[in-house]
Tab-separated table of N, CA and C in Angstrom:
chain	number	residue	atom	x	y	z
A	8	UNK	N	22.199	15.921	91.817
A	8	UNK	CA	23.099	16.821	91.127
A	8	UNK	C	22.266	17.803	90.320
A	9	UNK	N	22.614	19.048	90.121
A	9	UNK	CA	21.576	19.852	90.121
A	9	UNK	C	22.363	20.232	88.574
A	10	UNK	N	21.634	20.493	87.745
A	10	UNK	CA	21.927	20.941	86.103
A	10	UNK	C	22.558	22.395	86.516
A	11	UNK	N	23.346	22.695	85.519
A	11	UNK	CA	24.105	24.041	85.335
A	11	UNK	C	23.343	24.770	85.008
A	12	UNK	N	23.369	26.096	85.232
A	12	UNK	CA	23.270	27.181	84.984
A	12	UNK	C	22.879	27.113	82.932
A	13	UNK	N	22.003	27.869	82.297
A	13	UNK	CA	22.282	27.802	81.151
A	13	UNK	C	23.404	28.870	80.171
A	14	UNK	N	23.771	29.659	80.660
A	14	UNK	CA	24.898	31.036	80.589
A	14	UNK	C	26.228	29.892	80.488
A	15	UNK	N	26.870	28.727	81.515
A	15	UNK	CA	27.655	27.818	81.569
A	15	UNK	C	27.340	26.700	80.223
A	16	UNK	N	26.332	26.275	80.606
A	16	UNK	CA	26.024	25.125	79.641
A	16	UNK	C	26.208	25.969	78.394
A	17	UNK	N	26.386	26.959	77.464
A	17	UNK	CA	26.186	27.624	76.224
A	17	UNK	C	27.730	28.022	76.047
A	18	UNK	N	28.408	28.318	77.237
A	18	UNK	CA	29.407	28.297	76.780
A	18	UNK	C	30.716	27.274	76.906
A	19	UNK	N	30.457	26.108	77.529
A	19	UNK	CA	30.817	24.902	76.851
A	19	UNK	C	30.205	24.414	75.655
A	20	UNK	N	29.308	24.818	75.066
A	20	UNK	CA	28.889	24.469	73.583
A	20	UNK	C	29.913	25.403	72.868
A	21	UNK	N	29.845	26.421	72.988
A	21	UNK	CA	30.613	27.416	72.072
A	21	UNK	C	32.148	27.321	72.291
A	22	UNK	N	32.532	26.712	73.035
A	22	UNK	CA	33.953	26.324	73.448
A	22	UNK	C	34.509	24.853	72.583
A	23	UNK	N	32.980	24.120	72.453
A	23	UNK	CA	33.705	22.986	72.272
A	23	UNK	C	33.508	23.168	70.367
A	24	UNK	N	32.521	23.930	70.510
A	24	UNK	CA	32.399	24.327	68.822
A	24	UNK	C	33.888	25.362	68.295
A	25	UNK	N	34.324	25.631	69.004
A	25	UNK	CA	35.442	26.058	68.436
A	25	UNK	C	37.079	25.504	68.413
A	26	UNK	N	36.443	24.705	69.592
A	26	UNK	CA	37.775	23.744	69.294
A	26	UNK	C	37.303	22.782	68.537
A	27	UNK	N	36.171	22.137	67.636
A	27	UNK	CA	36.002	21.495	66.856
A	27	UNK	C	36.383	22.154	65.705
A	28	UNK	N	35.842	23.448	65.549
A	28	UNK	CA	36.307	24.182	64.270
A	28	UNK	C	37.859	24.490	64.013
A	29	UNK	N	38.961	24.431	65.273
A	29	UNK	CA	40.258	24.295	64.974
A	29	UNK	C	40.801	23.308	64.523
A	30	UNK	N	40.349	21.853	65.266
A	30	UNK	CA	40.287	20.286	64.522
A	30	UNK	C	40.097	20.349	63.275
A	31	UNK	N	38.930	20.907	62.778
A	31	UNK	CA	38.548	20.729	61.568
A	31	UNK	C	39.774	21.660	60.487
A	32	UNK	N	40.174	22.901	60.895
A	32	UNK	CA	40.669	23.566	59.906
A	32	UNK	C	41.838	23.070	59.927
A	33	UNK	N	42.052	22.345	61.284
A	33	UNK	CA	43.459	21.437	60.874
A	33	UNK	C	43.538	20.021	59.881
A	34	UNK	N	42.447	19.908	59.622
A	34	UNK	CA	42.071	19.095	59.064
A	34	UNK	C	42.159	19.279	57.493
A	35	UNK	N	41.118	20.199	57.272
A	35	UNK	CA	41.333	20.910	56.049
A	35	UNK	C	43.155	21.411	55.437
A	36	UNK	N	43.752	21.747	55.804
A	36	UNK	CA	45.033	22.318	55.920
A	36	UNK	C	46.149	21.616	55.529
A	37	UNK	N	45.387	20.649	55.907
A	37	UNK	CA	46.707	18.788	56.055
A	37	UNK	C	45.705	17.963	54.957
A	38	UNK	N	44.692	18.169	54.491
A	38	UNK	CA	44.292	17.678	53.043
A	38	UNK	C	44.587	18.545	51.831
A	39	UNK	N	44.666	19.740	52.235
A	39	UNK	CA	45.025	20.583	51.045
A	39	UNK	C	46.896	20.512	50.563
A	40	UNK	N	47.556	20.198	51.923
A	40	UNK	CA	48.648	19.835	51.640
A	40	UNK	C	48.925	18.393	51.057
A	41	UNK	N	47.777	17.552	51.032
A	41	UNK	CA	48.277	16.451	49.828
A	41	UNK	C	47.627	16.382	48.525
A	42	UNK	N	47.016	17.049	48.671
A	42	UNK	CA	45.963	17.062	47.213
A	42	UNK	C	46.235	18.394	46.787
A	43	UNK	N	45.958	18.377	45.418
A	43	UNK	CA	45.989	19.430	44.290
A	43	UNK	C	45.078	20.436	44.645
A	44	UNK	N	44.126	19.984	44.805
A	44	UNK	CA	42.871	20.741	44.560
A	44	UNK	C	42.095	20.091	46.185
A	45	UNK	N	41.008	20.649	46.509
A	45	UNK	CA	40.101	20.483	47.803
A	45	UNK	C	38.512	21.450	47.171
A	46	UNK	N	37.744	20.409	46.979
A	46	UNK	CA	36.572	20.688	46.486
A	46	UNK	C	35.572	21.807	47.428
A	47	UNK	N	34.855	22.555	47.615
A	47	UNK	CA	34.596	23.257	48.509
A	47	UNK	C	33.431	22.467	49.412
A	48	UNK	N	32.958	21.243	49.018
A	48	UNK	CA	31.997	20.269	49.964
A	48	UNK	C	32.990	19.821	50.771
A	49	UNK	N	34.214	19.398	50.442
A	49	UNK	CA	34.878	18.830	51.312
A	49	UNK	C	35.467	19.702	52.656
A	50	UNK	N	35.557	20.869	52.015
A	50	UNK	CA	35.837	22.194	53.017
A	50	UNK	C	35.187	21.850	54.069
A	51	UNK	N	33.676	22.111	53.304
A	51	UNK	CA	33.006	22.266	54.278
A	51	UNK	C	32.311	21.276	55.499
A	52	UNK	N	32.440	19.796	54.576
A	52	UNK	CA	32.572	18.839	55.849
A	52	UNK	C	33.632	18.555	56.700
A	53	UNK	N	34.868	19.099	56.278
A	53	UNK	CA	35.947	18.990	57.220
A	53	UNK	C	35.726	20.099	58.358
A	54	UNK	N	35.443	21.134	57.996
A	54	UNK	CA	34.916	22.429	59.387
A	54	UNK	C	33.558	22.055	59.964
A	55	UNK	N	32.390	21.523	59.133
A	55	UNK	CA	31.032	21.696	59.829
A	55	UNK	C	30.992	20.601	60.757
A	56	UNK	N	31.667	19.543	60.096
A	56	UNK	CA	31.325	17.737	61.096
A	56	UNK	C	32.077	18.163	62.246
A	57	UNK	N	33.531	18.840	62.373
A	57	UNK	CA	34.142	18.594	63.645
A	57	UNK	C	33.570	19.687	64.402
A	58	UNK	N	32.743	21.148	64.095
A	58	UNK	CA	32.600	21.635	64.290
A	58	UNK	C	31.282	21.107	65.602
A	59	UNK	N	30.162	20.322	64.451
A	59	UNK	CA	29.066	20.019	65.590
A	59	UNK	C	29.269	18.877	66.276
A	60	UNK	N	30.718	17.898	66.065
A	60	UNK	CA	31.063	16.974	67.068
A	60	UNK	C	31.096	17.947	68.484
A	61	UNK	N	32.096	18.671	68.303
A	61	UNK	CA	32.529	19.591	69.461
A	61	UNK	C	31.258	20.332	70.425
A	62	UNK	N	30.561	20.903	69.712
A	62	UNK	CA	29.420	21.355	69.901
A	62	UNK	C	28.585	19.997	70.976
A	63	UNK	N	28.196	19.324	70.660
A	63	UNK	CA	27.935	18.581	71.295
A	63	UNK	C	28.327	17.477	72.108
A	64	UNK	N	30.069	17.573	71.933
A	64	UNK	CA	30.322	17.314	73.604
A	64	UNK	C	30.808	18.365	74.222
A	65	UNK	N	30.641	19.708	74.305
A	65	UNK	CA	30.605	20.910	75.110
A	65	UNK	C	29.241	20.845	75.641
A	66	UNK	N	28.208	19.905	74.984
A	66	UNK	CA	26.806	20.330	75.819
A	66	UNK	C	26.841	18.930	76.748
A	67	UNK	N	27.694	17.900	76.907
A	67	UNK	CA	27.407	16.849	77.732
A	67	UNK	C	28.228	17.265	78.875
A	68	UNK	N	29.774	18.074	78.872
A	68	UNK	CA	30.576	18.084	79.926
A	68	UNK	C	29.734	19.503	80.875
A	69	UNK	N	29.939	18.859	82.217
A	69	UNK	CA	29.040	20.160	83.133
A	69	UNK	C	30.168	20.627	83.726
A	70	UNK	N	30.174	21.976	83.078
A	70	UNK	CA	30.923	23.207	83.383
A	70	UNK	C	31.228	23.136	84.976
A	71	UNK	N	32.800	23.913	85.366
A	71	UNK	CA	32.747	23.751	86.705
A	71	UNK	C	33.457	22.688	87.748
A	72	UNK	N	33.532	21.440	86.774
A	72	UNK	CA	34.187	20.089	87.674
A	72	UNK	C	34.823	19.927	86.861
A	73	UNK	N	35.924	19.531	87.603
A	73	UNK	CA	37.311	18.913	86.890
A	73	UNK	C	37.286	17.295	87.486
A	74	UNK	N	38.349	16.313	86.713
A	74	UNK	CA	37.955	15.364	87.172
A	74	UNK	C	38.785	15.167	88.387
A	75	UNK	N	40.075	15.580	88.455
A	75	UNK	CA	40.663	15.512	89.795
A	75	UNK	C	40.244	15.389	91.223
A	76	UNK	N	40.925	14.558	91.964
A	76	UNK	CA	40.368	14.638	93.528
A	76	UNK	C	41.516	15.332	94.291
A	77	UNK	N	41.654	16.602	94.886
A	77	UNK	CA	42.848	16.697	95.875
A	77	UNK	C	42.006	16.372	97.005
A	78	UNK	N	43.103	16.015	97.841
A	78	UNK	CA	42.902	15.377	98.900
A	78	UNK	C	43.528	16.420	100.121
């Protein structure tokens, strides 16, 4: 199996970094709605952690295959 392209591989990183960063601001959003206050460290581990989760499973999935088999 031959590695992707790196143009593919970069943009499943940047894909999955941004759907981590939507996780995250959903995250943020739904803590600020129970709490008074939201410290700005917490901000920022609620956007940065889901952010480089995502990030790095956009760099494990290889662009291109779905898991489906048609037959």
């Amino acid at each position: 199996m031959n590695a992707p392209p790196f143009p593919g591989r970069a943009t499943t990183v940047f894909v999955g970094a941004l759907v981590g960063a939507a996780a995250g601001m959903l995250l943020v959003t739904a803590a600020g709605a129970l709490a008074r206050e939201i410290g700005g460290l917490l901000i920022a581990l609620g956007i940065g952690v889901p952010t480089l989760c995502g990030a790095v499973v956009g760099a494990f999935l290889t662009p291109g295959h779905s898991r489906s088999n048609p037959r």
